[in-house]
Structures are given as structure tokens and as C-alpha cells.
Amino acid sequence: MGLKLSTQTKKLPSISVSYNKSFSQFSGLTSSTLTNDIFTFNLDIDFLKHFNLKTDYELNFNENSLNQKTNYRIGNAYLSYQKKNNPFRFELSAQNYLNNGTIINNSFSDFLISNNTTFTLPRIVMLSISYKL
């Protein structure tokens, strides 16, 4: 179950905010419950004629029936510059700017109980220059 609010106009910045909550419950030899809360934020804005700023952010909370809690935050940002009808584009990007080291996801179904840990790349800041033919 979730909620998403966003703007849909060309003159204003594109902003999106969402919240999603999920529940899982398993009963067998043991019983387990899992709740997951996800908050996301996205922004896309054009300014000063030739600049564009995009950013996305996700905050995730997991909690199981043993009161074990995990959470992670991931954020990315992109600033680009390109003149109209110019083949050159310059972009400064920052990926995982919060320098999160791991993403932990818990899930289960009738057949499988899993706990996945994904190790993420460290913070990366990159300048890109592209040329469109």
C-alpha cells in the first residue's frame, strides 16, 4: 500500500514524493512478520536556460517480528549543462552521495525465507563530457 504525490507541469520543476508500506506474514513451524517502509523523493528542474538538476533519494526501513531493524539510504544527483542545438553536454554526477555501504532486504514466502545483503559501490563523483553526432 502506498501514496505518491507528483507535479506534472512543464513550467514547474518535476517533483515526486512517495511512501510505500508492505507487510508479510508467515506461519509454519514458526511464525514471522516483516514490515517494510520506503520513502522516495525525486526532483528534476531546468534553470538558467541550459542547466538541469536531477536528484533521487530513497530511505528504506525493514523490521521483523524479532524486533530486528535494518535501514538504508541511497541518494544520487546529476547537474548537466547543454546549450540548445549544441552537440556538447557536460554533466557532474554524484552517485551514492550518502556513501551507504550495504543494502539489506528481507523477504519470505511459502517456500523461501531470505535475507539479501548487497554491497554498494562507494561514493562516486564524476564529470562527463558527451558529444552527440
Short mmCIF file of C-alpha atoms in Angstrom, two decimals:
data_model
loop_
_atom_site.label_atom_id
_atom_site.label_comp_id
_atom_site.label_asym_id
_atom_site.label_seq_id
_atom_site.Cartn_x
_atom_site.Cartn_y
_atom_site.Cartn_z
CA MET A 1 0.00 0.00 0.00
CA GLY A 2 1.39 3.39 -0.82
CA LEU A 3 0.93 7.02 -1.72
CA LYS A 4 2.65 9.09 -4.41
CA LEU A 5 2.43 12.85 -4.97
CA SER A 6 3.99 14.46 -8.03
CA THR A 7 3.85 17.55 -10.18
CA GLN A 8 3.02 17.15 -13.87
CA THR A 9 3.60 20.53 -15.47
CA LYS A 10 6.27 21.73 -17.89
CA LYS A 11 6.69 25.18 -16.33
CA LEU A 12 7.32 23.99 -12.77
CA PRO A 13 10.00 21.59 -11.55
CA SER A 14 9.09 17.92 -11.64
CA ILE A 15 8.88 16.76 -8.02
CA SER A 16 7.77 13.35 -6.82
CA VAL A 17 7.40 12.15 -3.22
CA SER A 18 6.18 8.67 -2.36
CA TYR A 19 5.66 6.38 0.59
CA ASN A 20 5.12 2.63 0.39
CA LYS A 21 4.44 0.22 3.25
CA SER A 22 4.35 -3.54 2.85
CA PHE A 23 3.56 -6.35 5.27
CA SER A 24 4.50 -10.02 5.10
CA GLN A 25 3.42 -12.78 7.44
CA PHE A 26 4.49 -16.41 7.55
CA SER A 27 3.09 -19.20 9.73
CA GLY A 28 4.55 -22.69 9.79
CA LEU A 29 6.66 -24.35 12.45
CA THR A 30 7.43 -20.80 13.48
CA SER A 31 5.67 -17.57 12.66
CA SER A 32 7.28 -14.41 11.36
CA THR A 33 6.16 -10.98 10.31
CA LEU A 34 8.02 -8.37 8.31
CA THR A 35 7.22 -4.73 7.66
CA ASN A 36 8.92 -2.56 5.10
CA ASP A 37 8.63 1.24 4.81
CA ILE A 38 10.06 3.03 1.75
CA PHE A 39 10.20 6.80 1.31
CA THR A 40 11.37 8.21 -2.06
CA PHE A 41 11.98 11.71 -3.38
CA ASN A 42 12.76 12.72 -6.99
CA LEU A 43 13.46 16.18 -8.38
CA ASP A 44 14.02 17.29 -11.99
CA ILE A 45 14.42 21.02 -12.60
CA ASP A 46 15.63 23.14 -15.52
CA PHE A 47 17.12 26.52 -14.64
CA LEU A 48 19.23 29.34 -16.15
CA LYS A 49 18.22 28.26 -19.70
CA HIS A 50 20.81 25.50 -20.16
CA PHE A 51 21.16 23.78 -16.77
CA ASN A 52 19.31 20.72 -15.47
CA LEU A 53 19.39 19.27 -11.95
CA LYS A 54 18.11 15.77 -11.19
CA THR A 55 18.22 14.04 -7.85
CA ASP A 56 16.72 10.94 -6.30
CA TYR A 57 16.71 9.76 -2.70
CA GLU A 58 15.39 6.57 -1.10
CA LEU A 59 15.03 5.75 2.59
CA ASN A 60 14.14 2.15 3.44
CA PHE A 61 13.23 0.66 6.85
CA ASN A 62 12.80 -3.10 7.50
CA GLU A 63 11.64 -4.66 10.77
CA ASN A 64 10.88 -8.31 11.57
CA SER A 65 8.92 -9.98 14.37
CA LEU A 66 12.10 -10.40 16.45
CA ASN A 67 12.33 -6.59 16.50
CA GLN A 68 15.46 -6.68 14.31
CA LYS A 69 15.65 -3.45 12.34
CA THR A 70 17.65 -2.54 9.26
CA ASN A 71 17.60 0.61 7.18
CA TYR A 72 19.49 2.20 4.34
CA ARG A 73 19.59 5.49 2.45
CA ILE A 74 20.62 5.92 -1.17
CA GLY A 75 20.97 9.28 -2.91
CA ASN A 76 22.10 10.32 -6.40
CA ALA A 77 22.38 13.77 -8.00
CA TYR A 78 23.12 14.98 -11.53
CA LEU A 79 23.85 18.51 -12.74
CA SER A 80 24.11 18.98 -16.51
CA TYR A 81 24.74 21.85 -18.91
CA GLN A 82 23.89 21.84 -22.62
CA LYS A 83 23.07 24.72 -24.94
CA LYS A 84 20.26 24.22 -27.42
CA ASN A 85 21.47 22.80 -30.77
CA ASN A 86 24.95 22.24 -29.31
CA PRO A 87 26.33 18.68 -29.56
CA PHE A 88 28.39 19.04 -26.34
CA ARG A 89 26.92 18.19 -22.97
CA PHE A 90 28.69 18.50 -19.60
CA GLU A 91 27.44 16.60 -16.57
CA LEU A 92 28.61 16.42 -12.98
CA SER A 93 27.14 13.41 -11.18
CA ALA A 94 27.34 12.15 -7.62
CA GLN A 95 26.16 8.58 -7.09
CA ASN A 96 25.62 7.17 -3.62
CA TYR A 97 26.49 10.60 -2.22
CA LEU A 98 25.49 9.43 1.28
CA ASN A 99 28.19 6.73 0.97
CA ASN A 100 25.93 3.85 2.02
CA GLY A 101 27.94 0.61 2.19
CA THR A 102 25.21 -2.03 2.13
CA ILE A 103 21.59 -2.59 1.17
CA ILE A 104 19.78 -5.22 3.23
CA ASN A 105 16.46 -6.66 2.06
CA ASN A 106 14.41 -9.27 3.91
CA SER A 107 11.57 -11.26 2.36
CA PHE A 108 9.75 -14.53 2.67
CA SER A 109 7.04 -16.55 1.01
CA ASP A 110 5.51 -20.00 1.46
CA PHE A 111 8.67 -21.62 0.11
CA LEU A 112 11.57 -19.28 0.85
CA ILE A 113 12.87 -17.06 3.64
CA SER A 114 15.70 -14.80 2.52
CA ASN A 115 17.94 -12.05 3.81
CA ASN A 116 19.89 -10.38 0.98
CA THR A 117 22.86 -8.11 1.61
CA THR A 118 24.12 -6.11 -1.37
CA PHE A 119 27.41 -4.25 -1.06
CA THR A 120 27.25 -0.96 -2.94
CA LEU A 121 30.00 0.99 -4.63
CA PRO A 122 31.40 3.85 -2.56
CA ARG A 123 30.53 7.46 -3.27
CA ILE A 124 31.37 8.32 -6.88
CA VAL A 125 31.66 11.87 -8.23
CA MET A 126 32.19 12.04 -11.98
CA LEU A 127 32.47 14.72 -14.65
CA SER A 128 31.20 13.55 -18.04
CA ILE A 129 31.58 15.27 -21.38
CA SER A 130 29.49 13.89 -24.21
CA TYR A 131 29.24 14.74 -27.89
CA LYS A 132 26.15 13.87 -29.89
CA LEU A 133 26.75 13.17 -33.57
#
